């Protein structure tokens, strides 16, 4: 039977909310399997176990040395009952079996972690020759959840106890009475060697938990700062983190766009999956930043459209001959598109759409002169948003669904502008939408928690949020 390390992590005193995201933050539900992976990887990838290997006892120091059990005046010193064990020396941990772990979440209380391992020790036997021992251990630790000075979750080791299990002799000779000495020695020595392993594991996991607090760039737009809104909550299957998403401009100013008043109804999480819910607020904020930075404005000229998309006064006059038939022919058109209000993102019924209110000024080029204004349209571009997750971001690709326009002013006579909508849509699909998609390549940042990779997650659009679910 392998030994056991039992680790208790005190995370919180309440269970997660029942499906409602009351705030506008990002909600992350991390499955217990991910915590287990983080602990297992810390033992595999790092030098934690290797650091334990080395001398346990020697002749002149340690519990079997001159100042210990075998030293002058000690229980088993020279002249004592078992003076023969004076030659037992140089015990070293030569092997530490990679622990096999199981993990159980305790709702409203903590985490119970069980690690199975076996310690292999080599040394010189009291009767000469190589001595090889295998010892099973049971290390029980309690770890409290605190908050670091940076405001991140931090696990702090409070208590560590060890029980020594079965000791077997693999090779060498060891008199039966000496077994008690060896057992007593290992009971006193191994906690000082194995309890730091628990502490080292916690340090690695704390670094991963610390990445929750991060400042993620949004390209030329600004950045998103993730912070914890509350202490972590815990159910029997997952740890829940309510994360504030604070958007800042390039100048470092907090950008605060309107937030939905209705709480998000988060769907239940299946076992052995992790879930992150991205709120509508983040989408609206990113598009709001694009608008305030002028990134949604564009001057469309013939250089931006392919040859099969007409952009001359002749083409325009053919669409509305009664009102525009007298325009000078074959002059290039210039469309000045400006967005003075923040776009509106809608997440509902498994569909994501973006509505952009825009003013379109139509101008005609004049040889050797300044462009001549023709008319101004006020319109709304309705775009479909295709969402695709990567490891750390949620990417957005837009396509124009429809365009509706109204005549705001005209330097020619009034006309039915609906006859221009199909042509204008072709122009915008060719010139404007590709520009938007380039600006959106920065995507929506996802919080980084325990290195969970959402690249292959299942995406679900719900009312006022997007939910990403990935198998553990």
XYZ file of C-alpha atoms in Angstrom:
472
model
C 0.000 0.000 0.000
C 1.431 3.318 -0.981
C 1.810 6.121 1.514
C -0.525 9.067 1.638
C -0.158 12.821 1.797
C -3.436 14.457 2.774
C -3.662 18.163 2.045
C -6.576 20.331 3.127
C -7.031 23.650 1.330
C -9.432 26.046 3.014
C -10.980 28.037 0.180
C -14.170 29.565 1.467
C -17.234 29.204 3.615
C -19.952 29.512 0.983
C -20.880 27.651 -2.162
C -21.094 29.216 -5.665
C -24.107 31.178 -6.839
C -26.947 29.196 -8.298
C -26.640 30.121 -11.956
C -26.850 33.930 -11.727
C -23.985 36.285 -12.485
C -25.099 39.379 -10.593
C -22.077 41.477 -11.539
C -20.724 42.326 -14.969
C -17.444 40.556 -14.338
C -16.049 37.442 -15.956
C -17.149 34.260 -14.189
C -14.710 31.345 -14.208
C -15.563 27.857 -12.972
C -12.463 25.725 -12.774
C -13.010 21.991 -12.470
C -11.272 20.099 -9.698
C -9.400 18.127 -12.371
C -7.562 21.312 -13.392
C -6.370 21.881 -9.831
C -5.208 18.282 -9.757
C -3.329 18.792 -13.030
C -1.629 21.912 -11.675
C -0.432 20.051 -8.592
C 0.657 16.998 -10.579
C 2.526 19.126 -13.121
C 4.320 20.996 -10.352
C 5.667 17.660 -9.144
C 6.591 16.412 -12.615
C 8.032 19.501 -14.284
C 9.888 21.183 -11.446
C 12.788 20.192 -9.175
C 10.533 19.778 -6.129
C 10.998 16.017 -5.774
C 14.662 16.114 -6.804
C 15.400 18.585 -4.035
C 14.368 15.986 -1.464
C 17.002 13.502 -2.600
C 20.188 13.463 -0.521
C 21.581 12.725 2.897
C 19.163 11.939 5.715
C 21.728 10.828 8.361
C 25.503 10.588 8.738
C 27.938 9.453 11.398
C 28.876 12.888 12.684
C 25.621 14.791 12.310
C 21.898 14.239 12.307
C 19.783 12.086 14.536
C 22.151 9.121 14.254
C 25.291 11.235 14.632
C 27.453 12.298 17.524
C 24.819 14.648 18.908
C 21.861 12.371 18.296
C 20.613 8.946 19.240
C 24.007 7.364 18.678
C 26.046 10.160 20.221
C 27.542 10.394 23.686
C 24.808 10.234 26.271
C 22.213 9.299 23.689
C 19.734 6.492 24.093
C 21.729 4.217 21.829
C 25.208 5.689 22.361
C 28.361 3.643 22.626
C 28.020 1.381 25.642
C 24.246 1.423 25.368
C 21.944 -1.491 24.767
C 22.291 -1.383 20.987
C 25.784 -0.027 20.521
C 26.074 -2.110 17.415
C 24.047 0.428 15.413
C 26.796 3.043 15.700
C 27.876 1.997 12.257
C 24.466 2.720 10.737
C 25.220 5.862 8.761
C 24.821 7.827 5.550
C 21.155 7.123 4.977
C 20.085 8.948 1.826
C 16.783 9.342 0.008
C 17.693 7.918 -3.371
C 14.175 7.558 -4.735
C 10.852 9.311 -4.229
C 8.016 7.754 -6.179
C 6.007 10.276 -8.184
C 2.867 10.723 -6.092
C -0.450 9.606 -7.489
C -3.107 12.026 -6.401
C -6.828 12.082 -5.930
C -8.720 15.235 -5.133
C -12.055 15.886 -3.489
C -13.717 19.269 -3.167
C -15.592 19.945 0.059
C -18.459 22.404 -0.663
C -18.221 25.548 1.383
C -15.062 24.340 3.108
C -12.036 23.331 1.097
C -10.168 20.715 -0.853
C -8.911 17.346 0.293
C -5.902 16.182 -1.679
C -4.437 12.693 -1.368
C -0.951 11.955 -2.695
C 0.422 8.386 -2.734
C 4.183 7.884 -2.638
C 7.033 5.689 -1.389
C 10.512 6.722 -0.230
C 13.595 4.648 -1.093
C 16.610 5.031 1.236
C 20.183 3.758 0.825
C 22.977 3.695 3.402
C 25.614 1.666 5.193
C 24.317 -1.109 7.415
C 25.543 -1.738 10.975
C 26.890 -5.133 9.926
C 28.565 -3.816 6.814
C 27.433 -3.695 3.215
C 24.760 -1.674 1.428
C 21.466 -1.132 3.172
C 18.358 -0.411 1.099
C 15.047 0.515 2.712
C 11.603 1.391 1.347
C 9.362 3.458 3.606
C 5.725 4.403 3.166
C 4.628 7.755 4.573
C 1.439 9.605 5.347
C 1.855 13.388 5.418
C -1.240 15.348 6.480
C -1.241 19.098 5.954
C -3.691 21.943 6.446
C -3.480 24.949 4.174
C -5.473 28.138 4.678
C -6.559 30.442 1.885
C -5.285 33.973 2.297
C -4.929 36.989 0.081
C -1.514 38.138 -1.091
C -0.488 41.793 -0.937
C -1.247 41.896 -4.675
C -4.849 40.860 -4.055
C -4.560 37.338 -5.476
C -5.592 34.058 -3.825
C -2.728 32.574 -1.804
C -2.502 29.177 -0.141
C -0.581 29.209 3.144
C 0.636 26.045 4.865
C -0.544 26.080 8.484
C 0.103 22.564 9.762
C 1.975 19.511 8.523
C 2.040 16.103 10.245
C 3.560 12.831 9.062
C 2.750 9.230 9.838
C 5.297 6.599 8.857
C 3.832 3.520 7.259
C 5.389 0.152 6.538
C 9.196 -0.038 6.273
C 10.600 -2.877 4.192
C 14.201 -4.024 3.818
C 15.084 -4.369 0.156
C 18.716 -5.458 0.661
C 21.315 -5.651 3.406
C 21.208 -6.872 6.961
C 19.479 -5.025 9.755
C 18.945 -6.687 13.143
C 15.333 -6.691 14.284
C 15.952 -4.461 17.349
C 17.448 -1.791 15.097
C 14.213 -1.441 13.101
C 12.729 0.565 15.956
C 15.688 2.938 15.850
C 15.360 3.411 12.112
C 11.622 3.998 12.409
C 12.107 6.550 15.193
C 14.789 8.312 13.190
C 12.722 8.535 10.014
C 9.679 9.780 11.942
C 11.751 12.712 13.160
C 13.698 13.390 9.974
C 11.225 12.887 7.104
C 8.725 15.626 8.107
C 11.495 18.206 7.738
C 12.173 16.841 4.266
C 8.678 16.082 2.966
C 6.591 18.920 4.440
C 8.619 21.451 2.381
C 7.475 19.472 -0.678
C 3.897 20.480 0.147
C 5.034 24.076 0.619
C 6.865 24.010 -2.719
C 3.787 22.646 -4.479
C 1.700 25.443 -2.981
C 4.205 28.015 -4.197
C 3.863 26.748 -7.780
C 0.061 26.653 -7.591
C 0.030 30.144 -6.039
C 2.004 31.454 -9.015
C -0.649 30.026 -11.336
C -3.451 31.461 -9.221
C -1.628 34.786 -9.205
C -2.011 35.067 -12.977
C -5.699 35.839 -12.378
C -4.499 39.328 -11.522
C -3.150 40.503 -14.855
C -3.079 43.436 -17.241
C -3.781 42.202 -20.774
C -3.087 44.563 -23.698
C -5.794 45.386 -26.223
C -3.385 46.434 -28.934
C -3.590 50.148 -29.683
C -6.918 50.418 -27.855
C -5.775 50.046 -24.273
C -5.832 47.122 -21.856
C -8.028 44.926 -19.679
C -7.134 44.448 -16.023
C -8.495 41.340 -14.314
C -8.950 41.404 -10.533
C -10.835 39.203 -8.096
C -14.206 40.606 -7.070
C -14.728 38.162 -4.184
C -12.982 35.297 -2.445
C -13.080 32.024 -4.395
C -16.185 29.919 -3.881
C -16.308 26.157 -3.984
C -18.758 23.389 -4.868
C -18.212 19.656 -4.951
C -16.993 19.844 -8.561
C -15.399 23.217 -9.209
C -13.877 26.394 -7.855
C -15.681 29.578 -8.864
C -13.952 32.912 -9.373
C -15.868 36.160 -9.881
C -13.411 38.333 -11.799
C -13.685 42.051 -12.380
C -12.832 43.161 -15.918
C -11.576 46.733 -15.783
C -10.980 48.239 -19.225
C -8.479 51.077 -19.517
C -7.587 53.373 -22.368
C -4.038 53.761 -23.659
C -3.680 56.738 -21.303
C -4.590 54.483 -18.386
C -8.058 55.938 -17.780
C -10.828 53.541 -16.777
C -13.397 53.165 -19.548
C -16.900 52.731 -18.172
C -19.654 51.903 -20.647
C -23.277 51.129 -19.715
C -23.767 47.758 -18.035
C -26.775 45.443 -18.405
C -29.224 45.658 -15.525
C -30.442 42.067 -15.725
C -28.189 39.373 -14.187
C -26.750 36.781 -16.525
C -28.259 33.314 -16.140
C -25.179 31.115 -16.344
C -25.922 27.541 -17.502
C -24.847 24.673 -15.230
C -21.366 23.249 -15.681
C -20.958 19.586 -16.577
C -18.600 17.412 -14.566
C -14.961 17.312 -15.687
C -15.254 20.567 -17.599
C -14.122 24.121 -16.910
C -16.156 27.150 -17.877
C -15.617 30.856 -18.387
C -18.446 33.336 -18.968
C -17.563 36.486 -20.917
C -20.076 39.272 -20.217
C -21.694 41.533 -22.800
C -20.021 44.479 -21.067
C -16.605 43.455 -22.397
C -17.868 43.310 -25.978
C -19.538 46.720 -25.762
C -16.446 48.185 -24.135
C -14.106 46.963 -26.877
C -16.343 48.415 -29.597
C -16.740 51.579 -27.546
C -12.963 51.933 -27.446
C -12.818 51.482 -31.209
C -15.358 54.273 -31.611
C -13.727 56.754 -29.217
C -10.339 56.124 -30.826
C -11.760 56.889 -34.278
C -10.993 53.378 -35.488
C -14.535 52.966 -36.832
C -14.210 55.959 -39.160
C -13.046 55.425 -42.723
C -12.638 57.395 -45.949
C -13.534 55.030 -48.779
C -11.958 55.768 -52.158
C -11.596 53.749 -55.350
C -8.229 52.405 -54.107
C -10.007 50.511 -51.329
C -12.540 48.659 -53.470
C -12.021 46.022 -56.169
C -12.696 46.854 -59.781
C -15.985 44.927 -59.814
C -17.478 47.315 -57.213
C -18.549 50.504 -59.035
C -17.617 53.777 -57.377
C -18.211 56.588 -59.889
C -20.826 59.263 -60.445
C -21.988 57.399 -63.549
C -22.758 54.284 -61.451
C -24.499 56.401 -58.834
C -26.651 58.221 -61.411
C -27.747 54.904 -62.885
C -29.253 53.924 -59.517
C -31.250 57.133 -59.066
C -31.429 58.722 -62.544
C -34.202 61.165 -61.715
C -32.349 62.944 -58.930
C -28.719 62.208 -59.773
C -28.839 61.884 -63.538
C -27.291 65.334 -64.077
C -24.105 64.591 -62.122
C -20.885 64.989 -64.129
C -20.102 61.500 -65.466
C -17.165 59.219 -64.611
C -15.967 61.070 -61.561
C -14.702 59.001 -58.656
C -16.832 58.957 -55.551
C -15.543 59.382 -52.015
C -17.484 58.019 -49.027
C -16.648 59.547 -45.666
C -18.012 57.157 -43.030
C -17.982 58.406 -39.426
C -19.322 56.844 -36.222
C -20.258 59.343 -33.504
C -21.977 56.914 -31.119
C -20.780 53.673 -29.562
C -21.906 50.518 -31.390
C -24.379 48.208 -29.702
C -23.548 44.521 -29.292
C -26.398 42.055 -28.832
C -25.870 38.547 -27.463
C -29.070 36.555 -27.601
C -30.613 33.355 -28.930
C -27.287 31.790 -29.943
C -26.485 34.786 -32.128
C -24.120 37.741 -31.780
C -24.778 40.955 -33.718
C -23.203 44.396 -33.782
C -25.129 47.528 -34.749
C -23.022 50.495 -35.825
C -24.753 53.883 -36.279
C -22.906 55.774 -38.993
C -23.062 58.962 -40.995
C -22.050 58.576 -44.642
C -21.028 61.695 -46.542
C -21.021 61.207 -50.307
C -18.580 63.367 -52.265
C -17.566 63.594 -55.894
C -13.979 64.204 -56.909
C -13.306 67.343 -58.921
C -10.361 67.560 -61.296
C -7.802 70.034 -59.934
C -10.153 70.944 -57.109
C -11.619 69.974 -53.764
C -14.214 67.173 -53.627
C -17.800 68.318 -54.019
C -20.400 67.289 -51.426
C -23.449 65.521 -52.852
C -25.528 64.300 -49.926
C -25.347 62.822 -46.425
C -26.936 59.614 -45.207
C -27.585 58.453 -41.668
C -27.558 54.704 -41.429
C -27.210 51.621 -39.252
C -24.946 48.753 -40.183
C -26.093 45.429 -38.741
C -23.258 42.915 -38.692
C -23.138 39.251 -37.746
C -20.329 38.415 -35.347
C -18.679 35.023 -35.648
C -16.930 34.152 -32.384
C -13.988 31.767 -32.132
C -11.945 31.017 -28.996
C -8.180 30.605 -28.837
C -6.074 29.649 -25.818
C -6.264 33.104 -24.235
C -8.736 35.182 -26.270
C -12.153 35.235 -27.860
C -11.832 36.375 -31.475
C -14.484 38.227 -33.466
C -15.051 38.237 -37.228
C -17.770 40.473 -38.688
C -19.876 40.175 -41.811
C -22.474 42.687 -43.001
C -26.009 41.379 -42.686
C -27.908 44.474 -43.757
C -27.702 48.247 -44.102
C -30.514 50.715 -43.598
C -30.084 54.407 -44.478
C -32.038 57.655 -44.426
C -31.343 60.870 -46.264
C -30.062 63.476 -43.807
C -29.246 66.272 -46.271
C -28.702 66.721 -49.973
C -27.175 69.278 -52.330
C -29.368 67.818 -55.039
C -33.067 67.082 -54.917
C -34.484 64.526 -52.489
C -34.663 60.909 -53.637
C -35.464 57.414 -52.394
C -32.239 56.345 -50.651
C -33.356 52.733 -50.269
C -32.349 52.299 -53.916
C -28.738 52.866 -52.811
C -28.692 50.312 -49.974
C -27.672 47.267 -52.018
C -24.876 49.169 -53.778
C -23.664 50.745 -50.555
C -23.681 47.319 -48.903
C -21.355 46.011 -51.607
C -19.025 48.957 -51.076
C -18.974 48.463 -47.303
C -18.397 44.709 -47.600
C -15.432 45.363 -49.868
C -13.799 48.233 -47.982
C -15.193 48.783 -44.507
C -15.813 45.318 -43.036
C -12.261 44.038 -43.758
C -10.888 47.092 -41.972
C -13.085 46.365 -38.943
C -11.879 42.789 -38.801
C -8.255 43.901 -38.815
C -8.947 46.201 -35.876
C -10.710 43.363 -34.055
C -7.820 40.916 -34.376
C -6.882 41.837 -30.798
C -9.954 39.908 -29.603
C -11.527 39.755 -26.144
C -8.974 38.666 -23.507
C -9.797 35.660 -21.332
C -8.547 35.414 -17.750
C -5.584 33.085 -17.279
C -6.344 30.569 -14.543
C -4.232 27.479 -13.811
C -3.153 27.437 -17.482
C -6.589 26.278 -18.660
C -6.570 26.341 -22.466
C -9.897 27.341 -24.050
C -8.766 26.884 -27.675
C -10.897 23.753 -28.132
C -13.792 24.889 -25.986
C -17.458 24.642 -26.898
C -18.917 28.128 -27.393
C -22.471 28.990 -26.403
C -24.082 32.403 -26.854
C -26.632 33.100 -24.150
C -28.488 36.276 -23.255
C -25.928 39.010 -22.481
C -22.939 36.659 -22.308
C -20.802 34.071 -24.068
C -19.972 30.817 -22.295
C -16.886 28.762 -23.148
C -16.726 25.185 -21.873
C -13.666 22.963 -22.201
C -13.161 19.365 -21.112
C -10.585 18.855 -18.369
